[in-house]
mmCIF file of C-alpha atoms in Angstrom:
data_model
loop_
_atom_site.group_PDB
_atom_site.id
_atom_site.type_symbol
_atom_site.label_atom_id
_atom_site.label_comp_id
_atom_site.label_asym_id
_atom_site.label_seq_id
_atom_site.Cartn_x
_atom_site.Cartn_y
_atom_site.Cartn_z
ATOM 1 C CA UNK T 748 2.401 1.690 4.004
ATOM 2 C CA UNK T 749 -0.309 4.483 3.274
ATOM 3 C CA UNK T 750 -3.265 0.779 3.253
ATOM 4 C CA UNK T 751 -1.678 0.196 6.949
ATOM 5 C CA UNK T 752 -2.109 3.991 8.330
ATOM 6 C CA UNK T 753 -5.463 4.249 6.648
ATOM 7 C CA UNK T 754 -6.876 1.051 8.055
ATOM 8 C CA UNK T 755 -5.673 2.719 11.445
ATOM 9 C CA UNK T 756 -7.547 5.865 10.989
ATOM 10 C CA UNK T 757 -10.812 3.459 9.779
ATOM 11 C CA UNK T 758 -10.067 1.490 13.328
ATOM 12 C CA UNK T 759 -9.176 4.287 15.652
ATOM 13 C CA UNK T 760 -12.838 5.699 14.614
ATOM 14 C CA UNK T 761 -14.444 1.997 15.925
ATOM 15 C CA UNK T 762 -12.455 2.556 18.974
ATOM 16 C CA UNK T 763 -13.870 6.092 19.328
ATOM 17 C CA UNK T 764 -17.221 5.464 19.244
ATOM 18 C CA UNK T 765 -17.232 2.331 21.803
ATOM 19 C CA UNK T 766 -14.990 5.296 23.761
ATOM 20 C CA UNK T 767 -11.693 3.383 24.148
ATOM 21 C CA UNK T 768 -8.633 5.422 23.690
ATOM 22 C CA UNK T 769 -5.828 4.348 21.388
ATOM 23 C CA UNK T 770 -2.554 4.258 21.042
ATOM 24 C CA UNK T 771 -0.098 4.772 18.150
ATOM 25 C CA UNK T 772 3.659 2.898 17.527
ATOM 26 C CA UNK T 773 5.814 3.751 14.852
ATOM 27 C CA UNK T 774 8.932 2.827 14.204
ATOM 28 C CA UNK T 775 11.245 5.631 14.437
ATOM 29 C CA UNK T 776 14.486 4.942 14.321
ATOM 30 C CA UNK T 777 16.343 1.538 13.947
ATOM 31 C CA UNK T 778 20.230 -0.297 14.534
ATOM 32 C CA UNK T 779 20.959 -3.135 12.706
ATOM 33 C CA UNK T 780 18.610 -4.673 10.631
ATOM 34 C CA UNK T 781 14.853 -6.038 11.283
ATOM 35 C CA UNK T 782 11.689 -7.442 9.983
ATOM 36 C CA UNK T 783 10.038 -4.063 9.094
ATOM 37 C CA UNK T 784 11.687 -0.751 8.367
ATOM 38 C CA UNK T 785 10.934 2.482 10.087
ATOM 39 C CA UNK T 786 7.879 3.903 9.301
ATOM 40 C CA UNK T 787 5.631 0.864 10.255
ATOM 41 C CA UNK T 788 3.133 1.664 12.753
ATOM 42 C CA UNK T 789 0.632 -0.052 14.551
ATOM 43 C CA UNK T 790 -2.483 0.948 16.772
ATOM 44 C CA UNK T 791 -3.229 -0.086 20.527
ATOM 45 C CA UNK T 792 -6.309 0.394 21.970
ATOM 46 C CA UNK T 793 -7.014 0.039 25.307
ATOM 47 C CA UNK T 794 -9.125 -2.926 25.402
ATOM 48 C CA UNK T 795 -5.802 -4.726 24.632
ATOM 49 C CA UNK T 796 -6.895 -5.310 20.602
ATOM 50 C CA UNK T 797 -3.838 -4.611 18.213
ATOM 51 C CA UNK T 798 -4.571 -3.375 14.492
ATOM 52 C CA UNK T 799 -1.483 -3.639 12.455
ATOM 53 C CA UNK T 800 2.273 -4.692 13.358
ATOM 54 C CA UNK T 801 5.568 -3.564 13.533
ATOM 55 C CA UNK T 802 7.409 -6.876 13.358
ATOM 56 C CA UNK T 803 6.651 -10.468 12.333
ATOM 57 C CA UNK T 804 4.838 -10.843 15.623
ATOM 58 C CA UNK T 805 7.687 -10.902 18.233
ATOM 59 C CA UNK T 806 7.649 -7.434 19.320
ATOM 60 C CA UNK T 807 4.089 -6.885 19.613
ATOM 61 C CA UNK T 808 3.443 -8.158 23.314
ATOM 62 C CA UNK T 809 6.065 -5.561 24.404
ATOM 63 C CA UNK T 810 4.703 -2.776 22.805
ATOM 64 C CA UNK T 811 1.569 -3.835 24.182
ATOM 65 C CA UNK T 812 3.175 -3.852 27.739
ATOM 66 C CA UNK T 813 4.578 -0.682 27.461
ATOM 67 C CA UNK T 814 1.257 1.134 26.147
ATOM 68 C CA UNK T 815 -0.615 0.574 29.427
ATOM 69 C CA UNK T 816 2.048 3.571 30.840
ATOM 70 C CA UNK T 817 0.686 5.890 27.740
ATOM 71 C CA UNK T 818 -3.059 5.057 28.372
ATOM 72 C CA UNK T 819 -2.626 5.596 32.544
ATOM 73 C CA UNK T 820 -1.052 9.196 31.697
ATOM 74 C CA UNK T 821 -1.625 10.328 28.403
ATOM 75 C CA UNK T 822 2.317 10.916 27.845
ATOM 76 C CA UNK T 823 4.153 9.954 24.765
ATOM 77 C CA UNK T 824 7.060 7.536 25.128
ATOM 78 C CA UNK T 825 10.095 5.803 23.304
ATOM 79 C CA UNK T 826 10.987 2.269 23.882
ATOM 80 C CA UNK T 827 13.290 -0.056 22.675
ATOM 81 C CA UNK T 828 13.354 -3.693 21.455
ATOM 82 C CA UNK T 829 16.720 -5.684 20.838
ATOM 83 C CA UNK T 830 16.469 -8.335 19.042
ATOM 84 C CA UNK T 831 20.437 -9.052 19.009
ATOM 85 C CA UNK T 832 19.677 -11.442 21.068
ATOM 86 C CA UNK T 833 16.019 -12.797 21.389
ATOM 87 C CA UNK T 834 15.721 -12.855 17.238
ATOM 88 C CA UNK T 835 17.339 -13.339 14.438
ATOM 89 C CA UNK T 836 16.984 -9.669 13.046
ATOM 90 C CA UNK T 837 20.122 -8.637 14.495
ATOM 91 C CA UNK T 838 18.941 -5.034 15.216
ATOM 92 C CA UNK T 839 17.609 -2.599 17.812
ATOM 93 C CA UNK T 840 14.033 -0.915 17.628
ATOM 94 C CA UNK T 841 13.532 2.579 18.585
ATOM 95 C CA UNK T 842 9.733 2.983 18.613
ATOM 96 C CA UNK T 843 7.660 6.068 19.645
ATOM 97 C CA UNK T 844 4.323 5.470 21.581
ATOM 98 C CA UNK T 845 1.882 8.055 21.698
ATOM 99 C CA UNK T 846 -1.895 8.913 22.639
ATOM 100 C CA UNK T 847 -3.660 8.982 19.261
ATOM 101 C CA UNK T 848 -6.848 11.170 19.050
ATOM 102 C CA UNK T 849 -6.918 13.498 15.654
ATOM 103 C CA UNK T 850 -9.561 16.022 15.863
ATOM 104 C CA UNK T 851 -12.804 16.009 14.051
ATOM 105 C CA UNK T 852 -10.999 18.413 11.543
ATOM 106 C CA UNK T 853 -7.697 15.580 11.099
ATOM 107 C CA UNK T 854 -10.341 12.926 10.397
ATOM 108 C CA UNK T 855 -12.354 14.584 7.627
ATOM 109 C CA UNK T 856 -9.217 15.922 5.871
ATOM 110 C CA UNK T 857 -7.312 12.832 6.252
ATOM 111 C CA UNK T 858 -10.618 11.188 4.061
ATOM 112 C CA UNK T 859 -10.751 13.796 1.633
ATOM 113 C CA UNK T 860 -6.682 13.212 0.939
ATOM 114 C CA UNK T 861 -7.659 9.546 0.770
ATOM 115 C CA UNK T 862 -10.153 9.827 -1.743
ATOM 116 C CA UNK T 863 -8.422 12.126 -3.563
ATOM 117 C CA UNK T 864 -5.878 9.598 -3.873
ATOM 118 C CA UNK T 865 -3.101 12.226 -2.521
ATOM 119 C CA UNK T 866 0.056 12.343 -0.988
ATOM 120 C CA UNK T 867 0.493 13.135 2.797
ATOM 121 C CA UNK T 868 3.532 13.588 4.789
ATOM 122 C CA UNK T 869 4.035 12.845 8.506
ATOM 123 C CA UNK T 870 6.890 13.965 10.994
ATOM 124 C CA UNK T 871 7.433 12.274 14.253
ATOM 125 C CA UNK T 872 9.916 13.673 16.796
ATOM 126 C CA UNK T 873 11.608 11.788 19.470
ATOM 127 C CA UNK T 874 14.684 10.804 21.374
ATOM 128 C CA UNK T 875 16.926 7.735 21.071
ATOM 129 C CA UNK T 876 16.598 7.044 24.852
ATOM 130 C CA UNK T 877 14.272 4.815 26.626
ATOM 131 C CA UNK T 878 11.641 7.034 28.883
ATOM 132 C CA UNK T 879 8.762 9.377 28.606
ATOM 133 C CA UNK T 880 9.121 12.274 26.567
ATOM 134 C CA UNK T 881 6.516 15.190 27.240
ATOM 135 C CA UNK T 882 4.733 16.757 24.076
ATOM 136 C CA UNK T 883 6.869 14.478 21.530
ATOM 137 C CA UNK T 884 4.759 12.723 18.632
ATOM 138 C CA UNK T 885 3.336 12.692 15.663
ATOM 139 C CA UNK T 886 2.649 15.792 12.945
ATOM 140 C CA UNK T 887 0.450 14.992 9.675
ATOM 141 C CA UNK T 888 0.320 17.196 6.854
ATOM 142 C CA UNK T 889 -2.835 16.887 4.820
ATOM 143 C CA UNK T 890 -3.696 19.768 1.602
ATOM 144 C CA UNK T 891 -0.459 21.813 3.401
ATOM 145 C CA UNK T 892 -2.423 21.583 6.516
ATOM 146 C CA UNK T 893 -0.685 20.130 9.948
ATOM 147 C CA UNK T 894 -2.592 18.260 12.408
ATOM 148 C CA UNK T 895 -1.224 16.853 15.414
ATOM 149 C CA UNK T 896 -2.595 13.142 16.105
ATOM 150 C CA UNK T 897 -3.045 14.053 19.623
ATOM 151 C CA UNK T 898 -3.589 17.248 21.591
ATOM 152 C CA UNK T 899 -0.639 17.374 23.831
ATOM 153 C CA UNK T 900 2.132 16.823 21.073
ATOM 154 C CA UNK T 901 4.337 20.209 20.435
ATOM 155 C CA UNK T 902 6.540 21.373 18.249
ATOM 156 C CA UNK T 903 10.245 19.829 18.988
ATOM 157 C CA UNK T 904 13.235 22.179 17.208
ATOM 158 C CA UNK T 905 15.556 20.327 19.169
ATOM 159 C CA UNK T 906 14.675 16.614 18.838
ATOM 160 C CA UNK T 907 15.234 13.716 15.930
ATOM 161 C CA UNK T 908 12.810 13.556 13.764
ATOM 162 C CA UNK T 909 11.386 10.969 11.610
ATOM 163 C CA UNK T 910 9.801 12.277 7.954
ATOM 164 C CA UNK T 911 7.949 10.232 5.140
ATOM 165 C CA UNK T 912 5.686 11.130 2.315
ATOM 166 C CA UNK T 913 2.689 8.506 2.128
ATOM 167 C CA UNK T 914 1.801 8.172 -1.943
ATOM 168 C CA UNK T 915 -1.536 7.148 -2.853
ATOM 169 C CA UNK T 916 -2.733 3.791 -2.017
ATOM 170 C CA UNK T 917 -1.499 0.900 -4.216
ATOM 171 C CA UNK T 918 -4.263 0.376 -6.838
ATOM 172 C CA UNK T 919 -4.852 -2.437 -9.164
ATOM 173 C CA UNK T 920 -6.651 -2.128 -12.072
ATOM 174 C CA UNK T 921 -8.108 -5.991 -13.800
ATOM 175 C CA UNK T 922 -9.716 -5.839 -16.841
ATOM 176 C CA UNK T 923 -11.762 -9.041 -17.120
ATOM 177 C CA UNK T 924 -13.941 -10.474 -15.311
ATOM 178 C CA UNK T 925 -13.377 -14.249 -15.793
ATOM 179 C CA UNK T 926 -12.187 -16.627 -12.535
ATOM 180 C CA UNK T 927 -8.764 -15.863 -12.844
ATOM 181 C CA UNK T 928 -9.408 -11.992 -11.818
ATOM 182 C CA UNK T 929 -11.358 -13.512 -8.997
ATOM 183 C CA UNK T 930 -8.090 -14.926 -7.515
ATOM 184 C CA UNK T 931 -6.087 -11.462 -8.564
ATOM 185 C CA UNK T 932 -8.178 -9.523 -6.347
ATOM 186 C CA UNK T 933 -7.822 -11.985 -3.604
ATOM 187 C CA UNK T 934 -4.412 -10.858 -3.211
ATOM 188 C CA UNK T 935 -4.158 -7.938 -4.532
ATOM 189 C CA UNK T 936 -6.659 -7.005 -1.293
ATOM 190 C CA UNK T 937 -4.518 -9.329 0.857
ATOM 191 C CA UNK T 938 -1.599 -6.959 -0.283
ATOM 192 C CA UNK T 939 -3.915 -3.772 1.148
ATOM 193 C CA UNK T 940 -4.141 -2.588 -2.270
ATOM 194 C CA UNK T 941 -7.079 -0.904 -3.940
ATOM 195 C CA UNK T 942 -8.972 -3.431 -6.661
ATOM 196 C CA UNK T 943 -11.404 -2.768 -9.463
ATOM 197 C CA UNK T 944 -12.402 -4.902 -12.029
ATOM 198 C CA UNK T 945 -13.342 -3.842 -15.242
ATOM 199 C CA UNK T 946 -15.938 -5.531 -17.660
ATOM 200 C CA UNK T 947 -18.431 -5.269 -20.333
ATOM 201 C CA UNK T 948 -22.029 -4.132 -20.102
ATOM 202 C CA UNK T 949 -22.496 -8.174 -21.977
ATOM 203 C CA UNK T 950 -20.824 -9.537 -19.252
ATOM 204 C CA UNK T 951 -23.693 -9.236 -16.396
ATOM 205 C CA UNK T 952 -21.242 -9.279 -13.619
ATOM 206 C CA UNK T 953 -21.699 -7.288 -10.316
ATOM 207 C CA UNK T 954 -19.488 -6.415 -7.731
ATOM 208 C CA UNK T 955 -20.697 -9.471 -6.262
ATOM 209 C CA UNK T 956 -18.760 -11.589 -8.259
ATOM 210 C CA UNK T 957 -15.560 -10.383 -6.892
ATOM 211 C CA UNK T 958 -15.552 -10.097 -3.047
ATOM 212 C CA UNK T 959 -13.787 -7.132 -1.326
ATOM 213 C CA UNK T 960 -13.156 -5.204 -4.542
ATOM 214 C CA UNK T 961 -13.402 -1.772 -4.109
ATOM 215 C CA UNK T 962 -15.259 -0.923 -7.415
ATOM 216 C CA UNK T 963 -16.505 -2.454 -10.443
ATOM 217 C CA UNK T 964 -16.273 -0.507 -13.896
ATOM 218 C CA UNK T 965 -18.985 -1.640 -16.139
ATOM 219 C CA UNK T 966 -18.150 0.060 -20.067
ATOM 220 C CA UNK T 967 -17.179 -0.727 -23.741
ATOM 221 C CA UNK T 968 -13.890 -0.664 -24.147
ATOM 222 C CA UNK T 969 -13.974 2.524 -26.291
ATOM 223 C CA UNK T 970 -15.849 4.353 -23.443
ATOM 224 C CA UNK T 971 -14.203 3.344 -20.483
ATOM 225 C CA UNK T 972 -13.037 6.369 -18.286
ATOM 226 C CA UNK T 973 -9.256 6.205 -18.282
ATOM 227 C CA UNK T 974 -9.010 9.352 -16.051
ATOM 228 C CA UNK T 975 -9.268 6.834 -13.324
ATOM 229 C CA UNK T 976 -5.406 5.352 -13.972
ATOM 230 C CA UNK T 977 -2.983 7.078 -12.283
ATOM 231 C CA UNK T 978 0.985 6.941 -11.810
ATOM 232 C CA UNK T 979 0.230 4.433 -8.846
ATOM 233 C CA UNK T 980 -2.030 2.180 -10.891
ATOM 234 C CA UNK T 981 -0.657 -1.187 -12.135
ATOM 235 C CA UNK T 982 -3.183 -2.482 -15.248
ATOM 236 C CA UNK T 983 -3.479 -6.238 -15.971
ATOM 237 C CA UNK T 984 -5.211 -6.706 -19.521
ATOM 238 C CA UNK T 985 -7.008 -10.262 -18.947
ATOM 239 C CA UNK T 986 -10.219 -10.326 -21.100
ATOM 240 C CA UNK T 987 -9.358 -13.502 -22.515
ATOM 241 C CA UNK T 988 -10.515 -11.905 -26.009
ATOM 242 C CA UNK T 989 -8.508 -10.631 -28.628
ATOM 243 C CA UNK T 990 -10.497 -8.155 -29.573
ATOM 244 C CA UNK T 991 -10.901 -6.602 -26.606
ATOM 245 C CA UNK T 992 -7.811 -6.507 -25.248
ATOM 246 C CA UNK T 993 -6.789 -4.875 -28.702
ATOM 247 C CA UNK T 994 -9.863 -2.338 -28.129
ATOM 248 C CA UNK T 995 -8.543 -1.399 -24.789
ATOM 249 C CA UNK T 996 -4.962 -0.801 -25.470
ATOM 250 C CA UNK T 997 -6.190 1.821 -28.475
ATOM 251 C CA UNK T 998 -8.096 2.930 -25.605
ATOM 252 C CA UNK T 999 -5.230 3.129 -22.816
ATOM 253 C CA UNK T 1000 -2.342 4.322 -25.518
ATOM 254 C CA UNK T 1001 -2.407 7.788 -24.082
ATOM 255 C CA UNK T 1002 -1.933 6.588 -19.907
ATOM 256 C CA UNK T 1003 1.076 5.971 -18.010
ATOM 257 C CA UNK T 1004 0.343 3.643 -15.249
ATOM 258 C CA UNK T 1005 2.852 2.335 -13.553
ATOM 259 C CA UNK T 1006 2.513 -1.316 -14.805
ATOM 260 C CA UNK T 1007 0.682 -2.583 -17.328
ATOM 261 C CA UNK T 1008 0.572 -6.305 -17.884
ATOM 262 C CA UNK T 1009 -1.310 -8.609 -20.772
ATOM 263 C CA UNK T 1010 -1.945 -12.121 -20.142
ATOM 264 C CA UNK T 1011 -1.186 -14.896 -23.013
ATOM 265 C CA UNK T 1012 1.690 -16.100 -24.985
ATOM 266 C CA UNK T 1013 4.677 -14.129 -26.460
ATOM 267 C CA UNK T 1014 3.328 -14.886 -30.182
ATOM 268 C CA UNK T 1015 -0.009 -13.229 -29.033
ATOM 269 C CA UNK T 1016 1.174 -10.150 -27.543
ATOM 270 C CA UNK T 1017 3.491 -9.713 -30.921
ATOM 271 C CA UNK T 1018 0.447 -9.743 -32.773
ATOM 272 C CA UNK T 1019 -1.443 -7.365 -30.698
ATOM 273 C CA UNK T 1020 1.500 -4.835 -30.383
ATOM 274 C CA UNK T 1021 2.061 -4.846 -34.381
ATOM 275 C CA UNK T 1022 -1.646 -4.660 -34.900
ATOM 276 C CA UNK T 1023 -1.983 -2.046 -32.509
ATOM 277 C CA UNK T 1024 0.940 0.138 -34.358
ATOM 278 C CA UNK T 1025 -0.813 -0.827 -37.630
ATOM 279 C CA UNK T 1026 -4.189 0.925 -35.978
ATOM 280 C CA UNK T 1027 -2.283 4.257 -34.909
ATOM 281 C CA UNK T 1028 0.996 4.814 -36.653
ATOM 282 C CA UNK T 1029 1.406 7.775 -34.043
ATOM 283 C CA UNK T 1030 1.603 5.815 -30.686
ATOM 284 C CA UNK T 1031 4.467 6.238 -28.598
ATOM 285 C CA UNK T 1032 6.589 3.509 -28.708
ATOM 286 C CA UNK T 1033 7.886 4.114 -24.472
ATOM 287 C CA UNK T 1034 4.217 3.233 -24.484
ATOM 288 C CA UNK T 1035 4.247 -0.029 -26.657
ATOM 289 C CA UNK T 1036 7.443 -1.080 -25.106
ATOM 290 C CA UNK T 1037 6.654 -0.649 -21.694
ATOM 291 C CA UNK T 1038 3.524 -3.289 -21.622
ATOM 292 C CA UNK T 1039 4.458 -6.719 -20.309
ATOM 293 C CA UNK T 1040 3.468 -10.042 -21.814
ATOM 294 C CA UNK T 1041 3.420 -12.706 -20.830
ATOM 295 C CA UNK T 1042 2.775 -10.904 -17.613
ATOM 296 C CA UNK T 1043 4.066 -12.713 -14.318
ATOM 297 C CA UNK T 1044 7.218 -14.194 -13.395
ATOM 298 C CA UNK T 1045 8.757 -17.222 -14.322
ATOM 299 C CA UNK T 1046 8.179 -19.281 -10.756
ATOM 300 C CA UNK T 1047 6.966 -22.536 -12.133
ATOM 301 C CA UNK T 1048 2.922 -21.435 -11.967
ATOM 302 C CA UNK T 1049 0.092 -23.417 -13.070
ATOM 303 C CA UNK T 1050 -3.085 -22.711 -11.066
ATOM 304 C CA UNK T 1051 -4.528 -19.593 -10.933
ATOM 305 C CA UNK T 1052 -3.287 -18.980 -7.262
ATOM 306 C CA UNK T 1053 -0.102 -19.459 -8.384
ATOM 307 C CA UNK T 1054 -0.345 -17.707 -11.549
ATOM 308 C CA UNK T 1055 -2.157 -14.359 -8.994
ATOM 309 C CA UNK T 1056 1.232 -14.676 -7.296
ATOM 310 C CA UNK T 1057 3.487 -14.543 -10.545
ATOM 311 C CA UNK T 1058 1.537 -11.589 -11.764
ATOM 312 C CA UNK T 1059 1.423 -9.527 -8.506
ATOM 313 C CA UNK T 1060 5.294 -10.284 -7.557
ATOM 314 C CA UNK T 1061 6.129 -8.805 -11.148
ATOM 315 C CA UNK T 1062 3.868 -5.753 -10.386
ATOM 316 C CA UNK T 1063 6.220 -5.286 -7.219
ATOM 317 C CA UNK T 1064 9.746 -5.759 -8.988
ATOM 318 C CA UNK T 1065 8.515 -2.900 -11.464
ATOM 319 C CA UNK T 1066 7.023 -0.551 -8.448
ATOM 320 C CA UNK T 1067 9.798 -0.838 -6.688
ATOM 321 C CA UNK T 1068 12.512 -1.133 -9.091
ATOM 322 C CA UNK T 1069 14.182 -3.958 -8.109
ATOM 323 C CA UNK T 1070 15.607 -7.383 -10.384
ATOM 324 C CA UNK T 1071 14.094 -10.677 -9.101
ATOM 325 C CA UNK T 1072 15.902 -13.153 -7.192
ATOM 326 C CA UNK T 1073 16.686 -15.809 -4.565
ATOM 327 C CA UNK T 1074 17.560 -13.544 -1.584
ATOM 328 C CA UNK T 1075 20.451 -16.538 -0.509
ATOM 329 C CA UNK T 1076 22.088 -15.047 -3.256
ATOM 330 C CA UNK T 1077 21.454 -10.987 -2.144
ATOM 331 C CA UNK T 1078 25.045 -10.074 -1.240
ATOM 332 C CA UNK T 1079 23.712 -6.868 -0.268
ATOM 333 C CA UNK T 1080 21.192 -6.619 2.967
ATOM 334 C CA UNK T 1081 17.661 -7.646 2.249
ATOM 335 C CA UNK T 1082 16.042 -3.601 2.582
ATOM 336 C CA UNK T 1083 18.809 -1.960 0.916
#
């Protein structure tokens, strides 16, 4: 979720300049089950534009409805949504609105967390009844600093409160720069994910060549700055070449990203894993056994679209720690 609150901060600032006030939603509290979990917020401004969602699109004319009370007064508010009855989530939404305006000081250290690629946390307090509630809202923690998101909100002692720690961004890490990386980033960027693409000095690619990435990293193998893979950083090996994809595993050996994935055939990745042992006797094997190839899932792709899709939906059953299946045959519920 930390792409969705960061493209609200990059918004609210739009709105802010044009001088439109805003509005924040978040999910606070929920009965039954529904589209999105708490946690999900979404941004109104006053000019009716919404940036974000906190359903598949059938609650979203509601909270818009019940915003217009927040902009007229400037007091935070909790509504509810059941969708027992008008959907087929079969749950009740609790969501806080509340005037959003960080300070000057909230905006710059929100950025410098951002590029940082830090954690944040963020504590909402509210009530589980329908109606305005006077100083409630929304705390964010950035480098053990808290900022309020507007200037009214207080502390509440007494209340329910809502807590979650936002990790670094999402980041995805291709290293090639044929076509099939072009279709990667497509949705690794539809996902709100970070992208860069890594290549060769030989290659003469530019950013360019890859719309919306967020970087391009242009070095040998041997040279190329592995300081910039973290533990939220999945890695797809896809040079196409043997050789290189052998030069950059000597070169990755000693990182521990949190997936790291090798296009081609069973028979090649053998080969590169045993030649790679042969190369350094010392690697760690967690290392070695923890690369996937052939990376994707087995869903019947054959274009590259479809192939983007097998790739990235493997990337999410590692992240998130869960075994792939048909969710018809989930006897458990679908967020547990």
């Amino acid at each position: 979720m930390t792409h969705e609150f960061k493209n609200i901060f990059k918004e609210y600032r739009i709105a802010k300049s044009a001088n439109i006030k805003c509005v924040l939603a978040t999910v606070v509290d929920l009965d039954g089950s529904s589209y999105r979990r708490p946690g999900v917020r979404m941004l109104i401004r006053e000019d009716d534009v919404m940036i974000g969602a906190v359903s598949g699109g059938c609650v979203e004319k509601e909270v818009l409805f019940q915003a217009q009370s927040v902009f007229q007064n400037g007091t935070s508010k909790l509504m509810t949504y059941d969708g027992r009855y008008r959907l087929g989530c079969e749950g009740i939404l609790y969501l806080l609105l509340e005037p959003f305006a960080p300070n000057n000081d909230c905006l710059f250290a929100f950025d410098q967390v951002i590029e940082n690629r830090q954690s944040f946390e963020l504590r909402t307090a509210y009530e589980k009844t329908y109606g305005e509630l006077s100083g409630y809202g929304t705390f964010i923690k950035l480098n053990d600093k808290n900022f309020s998101l507007n200037q009214n909100t207080t502390a509440q002692k007494s209340a329910l409160h809502f807590s979650q720690t936002m990790t670094p961004c999402q980041r995805l890490l291709l290293i090639g720069g044929e076509h099939d990386a072009v279709q990667l980033a497509h949705f690794g960027l539809s996902m709100g994910w970070e992208v860069s693409v890594a290549v060769t000095p030989k290659e003469d690619k530019t950013i360019e060549d890859f719309p919306g990435i967020d970087s391009l990293l242009n070095f040998e193998p041997e040279d190329f700055p592995v300081e910039t893979i973290d533990a939220n950083t999945a890695v797809l090996l896809m040079t196409h070449s043997y050789v290189k994809d052998l030069k950059y595993l000597l070169t990755l050996k000693d990182c521990k990203p949190t997936y790291l994935g090798v296009l081609g055939p069973a028979r090649r990745r053998e080969k590169l894993l045993s030649e790679l042992m042969e190369l350094d006797m010392d690697i760690d094997l967690d290392f070695v056994e923890g690369i996937h190839g052939p990376a994707g899932l087995n869903i019947g792709a054959e274009t590259p679209q479809e192939i983007a899709i097998s790739i990235l939906a493997e990337i999410l059953t590692v992240i998130r720690k869960t075994e792939p299946m048909m969710l018809k045959d989930k006897l458990k519920e679908i967020h547990h």
